[in-house]
Coordinates of C-alpha atoms in Angstrom, one line a residue:
Chain A
X1 CA 0.0 0.0 0.0
X2 CA 1.1 3.6 -0.6
X3 CA -0.1 6.1 2.0
X4 CA -0.1 9.8 1.5
X5 CA 0.3 11.8 4.8
X6 CA -0.5 15.6 4.5
X7 CA 0.5 17.6 7.6
X8 CA -2.0 20.5 8.1
X9 CA -2.1 21.1 11.8
X10 CA 0.1 24.3 11.7
X11 CA -1.4 27.5 13.3
X12 CA 0.2 29.7 10.6
X13 CA 0.9 32.7 12.9
X14 CA 3.9 33.9 11.0
X15 CA 1.9 36.0 8.5
X16 CA 1.4 39.4 10.0
X17 CA -2.2 40.3 9.1
X18 CA -5.5 40.1 10.8
X19 CA -6.9 37.0 9.2
X20 CA -7.4 34.4 11.8
X21 CA -7.2 31.3 9.6
X22 CA -4.1 29.0 9.3
X23 CA -2.3 29.3 6.0
X24 CA -3.3 25.8 4.8
X25 CA -7.0 27.0 4.8
X26 CA -6.5 30.4 3.1
X27 CA -7.6 30.9 -0.4
X28 CA -5.5 31.0 -3.6
X29 CA -7.7 32.2 -6.3
X30 CA -10.9 31.2 -4.4
X31 CA -9.7 27.8 -3.4
X32 CA -8.1 26.7 -0.1
X33 CA -4.3 25.9 -0.2
X34 CA -4.9 22.4 1.2
X35 CA -7.3 21.6 -1.7
X36 CA -4.6 22.1 -4.2
X37 CA -2.4 19.8 -2.2
X38 CA -5.0 17.1 -2.0
X39 CA -5.8 17.5 -5.7
X40 CA -2.2 16.9 -6.7
X41 CA -2.1 13.8 -4.4
X42 CA -5.3 12.5 -6.1
X43 CA -4.0 13.2 -9.6
X44 CA -1.2 10.7 -9.3
X45 CA -3.6 7.8 -8.5
X46 CA -0.9 6.0 -6.7
X47 CA -2.1 6.5 -3.1
X48 CA -4.4 3.9 -1.6
X49 CA -5.3 6.2 1.3
X50 CA -4.5 9.8 2.1
X51 CA -4.3 10.7 5.8
X52 CA -4.6 14.4 6.7
X53 CA -3.5 15.6 10.2
X54 CA -5.2 18.8 11.3
X55 CA -5.5 20.5 14.7
X56 CA -8.6 19.4 16.7
X57 CA -10.6 22.6 16.1
X58 CA -10.3 22.2 12.4
X59 CA -11.5 18.5 12.2
X60 CA -15.0 19.3 11.2
X61 CA -14.0 22.2 9.1
X62 CA -11.6 20.1 7.1
X63 CA -14.1 17.3 6.6
X64 CA -16.6 19.8 5.3
X65 CA -14.1 21.2 2.9
X66 CA -13.2 17.8 1.5
X67 CA -16.9 16.9 1.2
X68 CA -17.5 20.2 -0.6
X69 CA -14.7 19.8 -3.1
X70 CA -14.5 16.1 -3.6
X71 CA -17.7 14.6 -2.4
X72 CA -17.8 11.3 -0.5
X73 CA -14.3 10.1 -0.9
X74 CA -13.5 6.9 1.1
X75 CA -9.7 7.1 0.7
X76 CA -9.2 10.5 2.5
X77 CA -9.1 10.4 6.3
X78 CA -8.8 13.4 8.4
X79 CA -7.3 12.8 11.8
X80 CA -6.2 14.8 14.8
X81 CA -2.6 16.1 14.6
X82 CA -0.2 16.6 17.5
X83 CA 1.7 19.5 19.0
X84 CA 4.8 19.1 16.9
X85 CA 5.3 18.0 13.3
X86 CA 6.7 14.6 14.5
X87 CA 3.6 14.1 16.8
X88 CA 1.3 14.6 13.8
X89 CA 3.3 12.1 11.8
X90 CA 3.1 9.7 14.7
X91 CA -0.7 10.1 14.9
X92 CA -1.0 9.4 11.2
X93 CA 1.1 6.3 11.4
X94 CA -0.8 5.0 14.4
X95 CA -4.1 5.5 12.4
X96 CA -2.6 3.8 9.4
X97 CA -1.5 0.8 11.4
X98 CA -4.8 0.6 13.4
X99 CA -6.8 0.8 10.1
X100 CA -4.7 -1.4 7.9
X101 CA -1.8 -3.0 9.7
X102 CA 1.8 -2.7 8.6
X103 CA 3.3 -4.7 5.7
X104 CA 7.0 -4.8 4.7
X105 CA 6.3 -3.1 1.4
X106 CA 4.1 -0.3 2.6
X107 CA 5.3 3.3 1.8
X108 CA 4.4 6.6 3.3
X109 CA 4.9 9.9 1.6
X110 CA 4.8 12.7 4.2
X111 CA 4.0 16.1 2.8
X112 CA 3.2 19.7 4.0
X113 CA -0.2 21.1 3.2
X114 CA 1.4 24.4 2.6
X115 CA 3.4 23.1 -0.4
X116 CA 0.3 22.9 -2.7
X117 CA 2.1 22.7 -6.0
X118 CA 3.9 19.4 -5.5
X119 CA 4.3 17.8 -8.9
X120 CA 3.2 14.4 -10.1
X121 CA 6.8 13.6 -10.9
X122 CA 7.9 14.4 -7.3
X123 CA 5.2 12.1 -5.9
X124 CA 5.9 9.3 -8.3
X125 CA 9.7 9.6 -7.7
X126 CA 9.0 9.6 -3.9
X127 CA 7.1 6.4 -4.0
X128 CA 9.4 4.6 -6.4
X129 CA 12.6 5.7 -4.6
X130 CA 11.2 4.9 -1.1
X131 CA 10.4 1.4 -2.4
X132 CA 14.0 1.0 -3.5
X133 CA 15.9 2.9 -0.8
X134 CA 13.6 2.9 2.2
X135 CA 14.2 6.5 3.2
X136 CA 14.0 9.4 0.7
X137 CA 13.8 13.2 0.9
X138 CA 12.9 15.6 -1.8
X139 CA 15.6 18.3 -2.2
X140 CA 16.9 21.0 -4.5
X141 CA 20.5 22.0 -5.2
X142 CA 21.5 25.2 -3.3
X143 CA 21.5 28.0 -5.9
X144 CA 22.9 30.8 -3.8
X145 CA 26.4 31.3 -2.5
X146 CA 26.6 29.5 0.8
X147 CA 28.4 31.1 3.7
X148 CA 29.3 29.4 7.0
X149 CA 29.5 31.5 10.2
X150 CA 29.3 30.2 13.7
X151 CA 29.1 33.6 15.3
X152 CA 26.6 35.1 12.8
X153 CA 29.0 38.1 12.0
X154 CA 32.2 36.9 10.4
X155 CA 32.2 34.4 7.5
X156 CA 34.4 31.5 8.3
X157 CA 34.2 29.6 5.1
X158 CA 32.5 29.4 1.8
X159 CA 31.6 25.8 1.4
X160 CA 31.4 24.2 -2.1
X161 CA 27.8 24.7 -2.8
X162 CA 27.6 21.9 -5.2
X163 CA 27.6 19.5 -2.3
X164 CA 24.6 21.1 -0.6
X165 CA 20.9 20.7 -1.1
X166 CA 17.9 22.3 0.5
X167 CA 15.2 20.0 1.8
X168 CA 11.7 20.5 0.5
X169 CA 8.9 17.9 1.2
X170 CA 7.8 15.2 0.8
X171 CA 9.9 12.9 3.0
X172 CA 9.1 9.3 2.1
X173 CA 9.8 6.0 3.8
X174 CA 9.0 2.3 4.0
X175 CA 6.5 2.5 6.8
X176 CA 8.0 -0.4 8.8
X177 CA 11.5 1.0 8.5
X178 CA 10.5 4.5 9.7
X179 CA 8.5 3.0 12.6
X180 CA 11.6 0.9 13.7
X181 CA 13.9 4.0 13.4
X182 CA 11.4 6.1 15.4
X183 CA 11.1 3.5 18.1
X184 CA 14.9 3.3 18.4
X185 CA 15.1 7.0 19.5
X186 CA 15.3 8.0 23.1
X187 CA 12.7 10.5 24.4
X188 CA 15.5 13.1 24.5
X189 CA 16.3 12.5 20.8
X190 CA 12.6 12.7 20.0
X191 CA 12.4 16.0 21.6
X192 CA 15.3 17.3 19.6
X193 CA 13.8 16.3 16.2
X194 CA 13.1 19.3 13.9
X195 CA 12.7 17.3 10.7
X196 CA 11.8 13.8 9.6
X197 CA 15.1 13.1 8.0
X198 CA 16.8 13.4 11.5
X199 CA 15.0 10.2 12.4
X200 CA 17.4 8.6 10.0
X201 CA 20.6 10.5 10.8
X202 CA 20.1 10.0 14.5
X203 CA 20.1 6.2 13.7
X204 CA 22.9 6.6 11.2
X205 CA 20.5 5.3 8.6
X206 CA 21.1 6.2 5.0
X207 CA 18.8 8.7 3.3
X208 CA 18.5 9.2 -0.5
X209 CA 17.4 12.2 -2.4
X210 CA 15.0 12.8 -5.2
X211 CA 14.9 16.0 -7.2
X212 CA 12.5 18.7 -6.0
X213 CA 11.0 21.6 -8.1
X214 CA 10.9 25.3 -7.5
X215 CA 7.2 25.2 -7.9
X216 CA 7.0 23.0 -4.8
X217 CA 7.6 26.0 -2.6
X218 CA 6.3 26.4 0.9
X219 CA 3.8 29.1 1.5
X220 CA 5.0 31.1 4.5
X221 CA 4.7 34.8 3.8
X222 CA 2.3 37.2 2.2
X223 CA 4.5 37.3 -0.9
X224 CA 4.4 33.6 -1.2
X225 CA 0.6 33.9 -1.4
X226 CA 1.1 36.5 -4.2
X227 CA 3.3 34.1 -6.0
X228 CA 0.9 31.3 -5.5
X229 CA -1.9 33.4 -7.0
X230 CA 0.3 34.0 -10.0
X231 CA 1.1 30.3 -10.3
X232 CA -2.6 29.3 -10.3
X233 CA -3.4 32.0 -12.8
X234 CA -0.6 30.8 -15.0
X235 CA -1.7 27.2 -14.7
X236 CA -5.3 28.3 -15.6
X237 CA -4.2 30.3 -18.6
X238 CA -2.1 27.2 -19.8
X239 CA -5.3 25.1 -19.4
X240 CA -7.4 27.5 -21.3
X241 CA -4.7 27.6 -24.1
X242 CA -4.6 23.7 -24.1
X243 CA -8.4 23.5 -24.2
X244 CA -8.6 25.9 -27.1
X245 CA -5.9 24.2 -29.2
X246 CA -7.0 20.6 -29.0
Chain B
X1 CA 33.4 58.7 -1.5
X2 CA 30.8 56.0 -1.7
X3 CA 30.5 54.3 -5.1
X4 CA 27.5 52.2 -6.2
X5 CA 28.3 49.5 -8.8
X6 CA 25.3 48.0 -10.5
X7 CA 26.1 44.9 -12.7
X8 CA 23.8 44.8 -15.7
X9 CA 25.7 43.0 -18.4
X10 CA 23.9 39.6 -18.0
X11 CA 22.3 38.2 -21.2
X12 CA 19.5 36.6 -19.2
X13 CA 19.1 33.6 -21.4
X14 CA 17.7 31.4 -18.6
X15 CA 14.0 32.4 -19.1
X16 CA 12.5 30.2 -21.6
X17 CA 10.3 32.5 -23.6
X18 CA 10.6 34.3 -26.9
X19 CA 11.5 37.9 -25.6
X20 CA 14.9 38.8 -26.8
X21 CA 15.7 41.3 -23.9
X22 CA 17.9 40.6 -20.9
X23 CA 16.1 40.4 -17.6
X24 CA 17.4 43.7 -16.3
X25 CA 15.7 45.5 -19.0
X26 CA 12.3 43.8 -19.0
X27 CA 9.3 45.5 -17.4
X28 CA 7.8 45.0 -14.0
X29 CA 4.5 46.8 -14.1
X30 CA 5.6 49.0 -17.1
X31 CA 9.0 50.0 -15.7
X32 CA 12.3 48.2 -16.5
X33 CA 13.9 46.1 -13.7
X34 CA 17.1 48.2 -13.6
X35 CA 15.1 51.3 -13.1
X36 CA 13.9 50.0 -9.7
X37 CA 17.4 49.1 -8.8
X38 CA 18.7 52.6 -9.6
X39 CA 15.9 54.3 -7.9
X40 CA 16.6 52.4 -4.7
X41 CA 20.3 53.4 -4.9
X42 CA 19.3 57.1 -5.5
X43 CA 16.8 57.0 -2.6
X44 CA 19.5 56.4 0.0
X45 CA 21.3 59.6 -1.1
X46 CA 24.6 58.1 0.1
X47 CA 26.2 57.3 -3.2
X48 CA 28.5 59.9 -4.7
X49 CA 28.5 58.2 -8.1
X50 CA 26.8 55.1 -9.4
X51 CA 28.5 53.0 -12.1
X52 CA 26.4 50.7 -14.2
X53 CA 28.1 48.0 -16.2
X54 CA 26.2 46.8 -19.3
X55 CA 27.2 44.8 -22.4
X56 CA 28.4 46.9 -25.3
X57 CA 25.2 46.6 -27.4
X58 CA 23.1 48.0 -24.5
X59 CA 25.3 51.1 -23.8
X60 CA 23.1 53.5 -25.8
X61 CA 19.9 51.8 -24.8
X62 CA 20.8 52.2 -21.1
X63 CA 21.8 55.8 -21.4
X64 CA 18.5 56.5 -23.1
X65 CA 16.6 54.7 -20.4
X66 CA 18.3 56.7 -17.7
X67 CA 17.7 60.0 -19.5
X68 CA 14.0 59.0 -19.9
X69 CA 13.5 58.2 -16.2
X70 CA 15.9 60.5 -14.5
X71 CA 16.8 63.3 -16.8
X72 CA 20.3 64.6 -17.0
X73 CA 21.9 63.0 -13.9
X74 CA 25.7 63.7 -13.6
X75 CA 26.3 61.0 -10.9
X76 CA 25.2 58.0 -13.0
X77 CA 27.8 56.6 -15.4
X78 CA 27.1 53.8 -17.8
X79 CA 30.2 51.8 -18.8
X80 CA 31.0 48.7 -20.8
X81 CA 31.0 45.4 -18.7
X82 CA 33.1 42.4 -19.3
X83 CA 32.6 38.8 -20.1
X84 CA 32.3 37.5 -16.5
X85 CA 30.9 39.2 -13.4
X86 CA 34.5 39.8 -12.2
X87 CA 35.4 41.5 -15.4
X88 CA 32.5 43.9 -15.2
X89 CA 33.6 44.7 -11.6
X90 CA 37.1 45.3 -12.7
X91 CA 35.9 47.5 -15.5
X92 CA 33.8 49.6 -13.0
X93 CA 36.8 49.9 -10.6
X94 CA 39.1 51.0 -13.4
X95 CA 36.6 53.7 -14.4
X96 CA 36.2 54.8 -10.8
X97 CA 40.0 55.1 -10.3
X98 CA 40.5 56.8 -13.7
X99 CA 37.7 59.4 -12.9
X100 CA 38.4 60.0 -9.2
X101 CA 41.5 58.3 -8.0
X102 CA 41.5 56.0 -5.0
X103 CA 41.4 57.1 -1.5
X104 CA 41.8 55.0 1.7
X105 CA 38.3 55.6 2.8
X106 CA 36.5 55.0 -0.5
X107 CA 33.8 52.3 -0.4
X108 CA 32.2 50.4 -3.2
X109 CA 28.8 48.7 -3.0
X110 CA 28.5 46.0 -5.7
X111 CA 24.9 45.0 -6.6
X112 CA 23.1 43.0 -9.2
X113 CA 20.6 44.9 -11.4
X114 CA 18.3 41.9 -11.2
X115 CA 17.8 42.4 -7.4
X116 CA 15.6 45.5 -7.9
X117 CA 14.1 45.7 -4.4
X118 CA 17.2 46.1 -2.4
X119 CA 16.2 48.1 0.7
X120 CA 17.5 51.4 2.0
X121 CA 18.6 49.5 5.2
X122 CA 20.7 47.0 3.3
X123 CA 22.4 49.8 1.3
X124 CA 23.0 51.9 4.5
X125 CA 24.3 48.8 6.4
X126 CA 26.5 47.9 3.5
X127 CA 28.3 51.2 3.5
X128 CA 28.6 51.5 7.2
X129 CA 29.8 47.9 7.7
X130 CA 32.3 48.2 4.8
X131 CA 33.7 51.3 6.4
X132 CA 34.2 49.4 9.6
X133 CA 35.1 45.9 8.4
X134 CA 36.5 46.5 4.9
X135 CA 34.7 43.5 3.4
X136 CA 31.0 42.8 3.8
X137 CA 28.4 40.5 2.1
X138 CA 24.7 40.7 2.4
X139 CA 23.3 37.4 3.5
X140 CA 20.2 35.7 4.9
X141 CA 20.0 32.8 7.3
X142 CA 19.2 29.5 5.6
X143 CA 15.6 28.7 6.3
X144 CA 15.4 25.2 4.8
X145 CA 16.8 21.9 6.0
X146 CA 20.3 21.7 4.6
X147 CA 21.5 18.4 3.3
X148 CA 25.1 17.6 2.4
X149 CA 25.8 15.0 -0.3
X150 CA 28.9 14.6 -2.4
X151 CA 27.5 12.2 -4.9
X152 CA 24.1 13.9 -5.3
X153 CA 22.2 10.8 -4.4
X154 CA 22.8 9.8 -0.8
X155 CA 22.7 12.3 2.0
X156 CA 25.9 12.2 4.0
X157 CA 25.0 14.7 6.7
X158 CA 22.5 17.2 7.9
X159 CA 24.6 20.3 8.9
X160 CA 23.4 22.6 11.7
X161 CA 21.6 25.1 9.5
X162 CA 22.0 27.8 12.0
X163 CA 25.6 28.2 11.0
X164 CA 24.7 28.7 7.3
X165 CA 23.7 31.7 5.3
X166 CA 22.8 32.3 1.8
X167 CA 24.6 35.2 0.0
X168 CA 22.5 37.8 -1.6
X169 CA 23.9 41.1 -3.0
X170 CA 25.3 43.7 -2.5
X171 CA 28.9 42.8 -1.7
X172 CA 30.7 45.8 -0.3
X173 CA 34.3 46.7 0.2
X174 CA 36.8 49.5 0.9
X175 CA 37.8 50.1 -2.7
X176 CA 41.6 50.0 -1.9
X177 CA 41.4 46.8 0.1
X178 CA 39.4 45.1 -2.7
X179 CA 41.9 46.3 -5.2
X180 CA 44.9 45.0 -3.3
X181 CA 43.2 41.6 -2.7
X182 CA 42.3 41.3 -6.4
X183 CA 45.8 42.1 -7.5
X184 CA 47.1 39.4 -5.1
X185 CA 45.4 36.7 -7.1
X186 CA 47.0 34.7 -9.7
X187 CA 45.4 34.5 -13.2
X188 CA 44.4 30.9 -12.4
X189 CA 42.7 32.1 -9.3
X190 CA 41.0 34.9 -11.1
X191 CA 39.6 32.4 -13.6
X192 CA 38.1 30.2 -10.9
X193 CA 36.3 33.1 -9.2
X194 CA 32.5 32.6 -9.1
X195 CA 31.6 35.3 -6.6
X196 CA 33.1 38.5 -5.2
X197 CA 33.5 37.1 -1.7
X198 CA 36.0 34.5 -3.0
X199 CA 38.4 37.4 -3.7
X200 CA 38.6 37.6 0.1
X201 CA 38.6 33.9 0.9
X202 CA 41.3 33.2 -1.6
X203 CA 43.4 35.7 0.3
X204 CA 42.3 34.4 3.7
X205 CA 40.9 37.9 4.3
X206 CA 38.0 38.2 6.8
X207 CA 34.5 39.0 5.5
X208 CA 31.6 40.2 7.6
X209 CA 27.9 39.8 7.0
X210 CA 25.0 42.3 7.1
X211 CA 21.4 41.0 7.2
X212 CA 19.7 40.7 3.9
X213 CA 15.9 40.7 3.2
X214 CA 13.6 38.3 1.4
X215 CA 12.4 41.2 -0.7
X216 CA 15.9 41.6 -2.1
X217 CA 15.4 38.5 -4.2
X218 CA 17.1 37.9 -7.6
X219 CA 14.9 37.8 -10.7
X220 CA 15.8 34.7 -12.6
X221 CA 12.7 32.9 -13.6
X222 CA 9.2 33.7 -15.0
X223 CA 7.7 33.1 -11.6
X224 CA 10.2 35.7 -10.1
X225 CA 8.7 38.2 -12.5
X226 CA 5.2 37.3 -11.3
X227 CA 6.4 37.8 -7.8
X228 CA 8.0 41.1 -8.7
X229 CA 4.7 42.3 -10.3
X230 CA 3.0 41.4 -7.1
X231 CA 5.6 43.2 -5.0
X232 CA 5.3 46.4 -7.1
X233 CA 1.5 46.3 -7.0
X234 CA 1.7 45.9 -3.2
X235 CA 4.2 48.8 -2.8
X236 CA 1.9 51.0 -5.0
X237 CA -1.2 50.1 -3.0
X238 CA 0.7 50.9 0.2
X239 CA 1.7 54.3 -1.2
X240 CA -1.9 55.0 -2.4
X241 CA -3.0 54.3 1.2
X242 CA -0.3 56.4 2.6
X243 CA -1.1 59.3 0.2
X244 CA -4.8 59.2 1.1
X245 CA -4.3 59.0 4.8
X246 CA -1.8 61.8 5.3

């Protein structure tokens, strides 16, 4: 089985405006961010079930949204996320195992709701590479000059940027491998986790990379929303052109 | 003296469309990219002369643009850039020295034309910090998970991203210091330069950082232009609001 996991329990307090709605539920061109994300997961037709973790107060809200946009879809399950990213992942995994058990070949693809433009290629590569390598992150080459400074004032070195990549999402794993790695961690290690890939590095477990895409950007700021609007309008225009030139 | 150096001799062939005009001359909301850049340099009122390096075939074009937008401005000089970034910088420095000589306290602030939204704070900090530290780069903390891989397939380590910064522009120097460092390099070293800050690191000369800004992004792709349009519209709206609430 292939499981999609979409993390959507963020509070999104980093945008300085007066709208009291987490970023994943805000609109891009009249449609909530998370709907684009789900749409892209559905498009691939490779996920048996998609689990979506939201904070408790948005459980009903999210279920209603999904009903509104997709109708009665049996393979989307909205569950309650946790305090930290890793808690939401753990909750999703627990639900997966409770609902379906855990087989050697099962794969989970863990994505952020606020990266709505994840491509079909990224999702396909994630599943295929997780099946082959067990642990995979989606990453992009670093395009800027990279500077290293431990005191934040003086540059100590300029590392060779061709060896550095910036992690996007999704992170993808064989479910059983990820579960074993997670269970190996001490409570102290779990508390120090800031990303999924650290579950591997803390265990000295090898992680592989698949190539990300600039369009798979994370919506964090007001200008990201402006860019997202432009992207959606661009996609729509392309579709109009395509429809008219068939 | 404080010298602004704006590098605008790029051919901008990375955008896949049919417009045969380098990015720095394309329009954002009816005004060329480079005009925004120059405007922001002029706004600070701290630059005695601004040198702009363009490729030979755009010398007249740029001079006409400047005349159109700013009228007869004696402190903007358009000169011929070189093949590589470092050649354009060298050409600007040679013009500066030919025109004005070189004094111990002179500062140059080297910027990219295709980062049109450089802020007043960044330019002021650049001048002030170059005066104090001799060599300064504008940089932003790395926000994404950073992955290190030498073979581009398997992740070897996840460096502590709080020690890493991504370089923006401008790079700023005491003119005389920069000239001495540049003259110290062998021809082989000069050929290997990909950024200005390497002129320092190749000499083991300390570089300091000033804080960049997300809005100081580089226009490289079509979606960057979409974002730039959104930024300009946002700025215009803010100004309309400001003008109406005076």
